[in-house]
Coordinates of N, CA and C in Angstrom, one line a residue:
M67 N 177.8 201.9 -19.7 CA 178.3 200.5 -19.7 C 178.5 200.3 -18.2
S68 N 178.0 199.3 -17.5 CA 178.2 198.9 -16.1 C 179.6 198.3 -16.0
D69 N 180.2 198.5 -14.8 CA 181.4 197.7 -14.6 C 181.3 196.2 -15.0
S70 N 180.1 195.5 -14.7 CA 180.0 194.1 -15.0 C 180.1 194.0 -16.4
N71 N 179.5 194.9 -17.2 CA 179.4 194.7 -18.7 C 180.9 194.9 -19.3
V72 N 181.6 195.8 -18.8 CA 182.9 196.3 -19.0 C 183.8 195.1 -18.7
R73 N 183.6 194.4 -17.5 CA 184.6 193.3 -17.4 C 184.1 192.2 -18.1
E74 N 182.9 192.0 -18.5 CA 182.5 190.8 -19.5 C 183.1 191.1 -20.8
H75 N 183.1 192.3 -21.4 CA 183.6 192.5 -22.7 C 185.1 192.4 -22.6
L76 N 185.8 192.8 -21.5 CA 187.2 192.5 -21.5 C 187.6 191.1 -21.5
E77 N 186.8 190.4 -20.8 CA 186.9 189.0 -20.7 C 186.9 188.2 -22.3
E78 N 185.8 188.7 -22.9 CA 185.6 188.2 -24.2 C 186.6 188.6 -25.0
K79 N 187.1 189.7 -24.9 CA 188.2 190.3 -25.7 C 189.7 189.4 -25.4
H80 N 189.7 189.1 -24.3 CA 191.0 188.6 -24.0 C 190.8 186.9 -24.3
E81 N 189.8 186.3 -24.3 CA 189.4 185.1 -24.9 C 189.7 185.0 -26.3
R82 N 189.1 185.9 -26.8 CA 189.4 186.0 -28.6 C 190.8 186.0 -28.8
N83 N 191.5 187.0 -28.2 CA 193.0 187.2 -28.4 C 193.6 185.9 -28.1
R84 N 193.5 185.3 -27.0 CA 193.9 184.0 -26.4 C 193.6 183.0 -27.7
E85 N 192.5 182.8 -28.4 CA 192.3 181.9 -29.3 C 192.9 182.3 -30.6
Q86 N 193.2 183.5 -31.0 CA 194.1 183.8 -32.1 C 195.4 183.6 -32.0
R87 N 195.9 183.8 -30.6 CA 197.1 183.4 -30.4 C 197.5 182.0 -30.6
I88 N 196.6 181.3 -30.1 CA 196.7 179.7 -30.1 C 196.6 179.4 -31.6
E89 N 195.8 179.7 -32.5 CA 195.7 179.5 -33.9 C 196.9 180.0 -34.4
G90 N 197.5 181.0 -34.1 CA 198.9 181.5 -34.8 C 199.9 180.4 -34.4
I91 N 200.0 180.1 -33.2 CA 200.9 179.1 -32.8 C 200.7 177.9 -33.6
K92 N 199.6 177.3 -33.8 CA 199.4 176.1 -34.5 C 199.8 176.3 -35.9
R93 N 199.5 177.4 -36.6 CA 200.1 177.6 -38.0 C 201.4 177.5 -37.9
W94 N 202.3 178.2 -37.0 CA 203.5 178.2 -36.9 C 204.2 176.9 -36.8
V95 N 203.7 176.0 -35.9 CA 204.0 174.8 -35.8 C 203.9 174.1 -37.3
E96 N 202.7 174.1 -37.8 CA 202.6 173.4 -39.0 C 203.8 173.7 -40.1
Y97 N 203.9 174.9 -40.0 CA 205.0 175.6 -41.0 C 206.4 175.1 -40.8
I98 N 206.8 174.9 -39.2 CA 208.0 174.6 -39.0 C 208.3 173.1 -39.4
E99 N 207.2 172.5 -39.1 CA 207.2 170.8 -39.4 C 207.2 170.6 -40.9
S100 N 206.9 171.6 -41.7 CA 206.8 171.3 -43.2 C 208.0 171.9 -44.0
H101 N 208.8 172.7 -43.3 CA 210.1 173.4 -43.8 C 211.2 173.1 -43.1
P102 N 212.2 173.1 -43.8 CA 213.6 173.0 -43.0 C 214.0 174.2 -42.1
P103 N 214.7 173.9 -41.0 CA 215.2 174.7 -40.1 C 215.9 175.9 -40.8
E104 N 216.7 175.6 -42.0 CA 217.2 176.7 -42.8 C 216.3 177.7 -43.3
T105 N 215.1 177.4 -43.5 CA 214.1 178.3 -44.2 C 213.5 179.1 -42.9
W106 N 213.0 178.5 -41.9 CA 212.3 179.2 -40.8 C 213.3 179.6 -39.5
G107 N 214.3 179.1 -39.5 CA 215.2 179.6 -38.4 C 215.5 181.2 -38.6
P108 N 215.9 181.6 -39.7 CA 216.3 182.9 -39.9 C 215.0 183.9 -39.8
Q109 N 213.8 183.4 -40.2 CA 212.6 184.2 -40.2 C 212.5 184.2 -38.6
Q110 N 212.4 183.2 -37.7 CA 212.2 183.1 -36.4 C 213.1 184.3 -35.8
N111 N 214.4 183.9 -36.1 CA 215.5 185.1 -35.6 C 215.1 186.6 -35.9
A112 N 214.9 186.7 -36.9 CA 214.3 188.1 -37.5 C 213.4 188.6 -36.5
V113 N 212.3 187.8 -36.5 CA 210.9 188.3 -35.3 C 211.6 188.6 -34.0
V114 N 212.3 187.7 -33.6 CA 212.7 187.8 -32.0 C 213.6 189.1 -32.0
N115 N 214.5 189.2 -33.0 CA 215.4 190.5 -33.0 C 214.6 191.9 -33.1
D116 N 213.7 191.7 -33.9 CA 212.7 193.0 -34.0 C 211.9 193.2 -32.6
Q117 N 211.5 192.2 -32.2 CA 210.8 192.5 -30.7 C 211.7 193.1 -29.7
L118 N 213.0 192.5 -29.7 CA 214.1 192.9 -28.9 C 214.3 194.5 -29.1
E119 N 214.5 194.8 -30.5 CA 214.6 196.3 -31.0 C 213.6 197.0 -30.4
A120 N 212.3 196.5 -30.7 CA 211.2 197.3 -30.3 C 211.2 197.5 -28.8
A121 N 211.5 196.6 -27.9 CA 211.6 196.8 -26.6 C 212.7 197.9 -26.2
Q122 N 213.8 197.9 -26.9 CA 214.7 198.8 -26.8 C 214.5 200.1 -27.0
D123 N 213.6 200.1 -28.0 CA 213.4 201.7 -28.6 C 212.3 202.4 -27.6
V124 N 211.5 201.5 -26.7 CA 210.6 202.0 -26.0 C 211.4 202.4 -24.4
Q125 N 212.6 202.0 -24.5 CA 213.4 202.4 -23.4 C 212.8 201.6 -22.1
T126 N 212.8 200.2 -22.4 CA 212.3 199.3 -21.3 C 213.6 199.1 -20.3
S127 N 213.2 198.8 -18.9 CA 214.3 198.9 -17.8 C 215.2 198.0 -18.2
A128 N 216.6 198.0 -17.7 CA 217.6 196.9 -18.0 C 216.9 195.9 -17.3
S129 N 216.2 195.7 -16.1 CA 215.9 194.6 -15.7 C 214.8 193.7 -16.5
H130 N 214.1 194.4 -17.3 CA 213.1 193.8 -18.3 C 213.9 193.3 -19.3
Q131 N 215.0 194.0 -20.0 CA 215.6 193.5 -21.3 C 216.5 192.2 -20.6
Q132 N 216.8 192.3 -19.3 CA 217.6 191.1 -19.0 C 216.7 189.9 -18.7
H133 N 215.6 190.0 -18.3 CA 214.5 189.1 -18.3 C 214.1 188.3 -19.8
V134 N 214.1 189.3 -20.6 CA 213.9 188.9 -22.0 C 214.9 188.0 -22.6
K135 N 216.1 188.5 -22.2 CA 217.3 187.7 -22.7 C 217.3 186.4 -21.9
D136 N 217.1 186.3 -20.6 CA 217.1 185.3 -19.9 C 215.8 184.3 -20.6
V137 N 214.8 184.7 -20.6 CA 213.8 183.8 -21.3 C 214.2 183.2 -22.7
A138 N 214.8 184.2 -23.5 CA 215.3 183.7 -24.8 C 216.5 182.7 -24.7
A139 N 217.2 182.7 -23.9 CA 218.2 181.7 -23.5 C 217.6 180.4 -22.9
E140 N 216.6 180.3 -22.2 CA 215.9 179.3 -21.7 C 215.3 178.5 -22.9
I141 N 214.6 179.3 -23.7 CA 214.1 178.7 -24.7 C 215.0 177.9 -25.8
L142 N 216.1 178.8 -25.9 CA 217.3 177.9 -26.6 C 217.9 176.7 -26.0
D143 N 217.9 176.6 -24.7 CA 218.4 175.6 -23.9 C 217.4 174.4 -24.3
V144 N 216.1 174.6 -24.0 CA 215.0 173.7 -24.2 C 215.1 173.2 -25.7
S145 N 215.4 174.1 -26.6 CA 215.2 173.7 -27.9 C 216.3 172.7 -28.2
D146 N 217.8 173.1 -27.5 CA 218.8 172.4 -27.9 C 218.7 171.0 -27.1
E147 N 218.2 170.9 -26.0 CA 217.9 169.6 -25.3 C 216.8 168.6 -26.1
S148 N 215.9 169.5 -27.0 CA 215.1 168.5 -27.6 C 215.7 168.2 -29.1
D149 N 216.7 168.8 -29.5 CA 217.4 168.7 -30.7 C 218.3 167.3 -30.3
D150 N 218.9 167.5 -29.1 CA 219.8 166.3 -28.7 C 219.0 164.9 -28.5
R151 N 217.9 165.2 -28.0 CA 217.1 163.9 -28.0 C 216.6 163.4 -29.2
S152 N 216.5 164.1 -30.1 CA 215.8 163.7 -31.3 C 216.9 162.9 -32.3
K153 N 218.3 163.1 -31.9 CA 219.4 162.5 -32.5 C 219.5 161.1 -32.4

């Protein structure tokens, strides 16, 4: 397989992965719009906690762990702002 074929194969794979992620996000949005936060909130927290634990298990650097915490805090801030606006 030539370098250009490998590159094309990887680009196709990345595009498929991207499309699958987008479809997964769309399904999640449909789910959270049709279920109360009391249902999906704990589920989402469990997923995030599992991801954090997995990251810790592979012994990621302290700076990466801090980055993940910062991103999570930013997401919560945006979510809180959105909740405040919808009231």
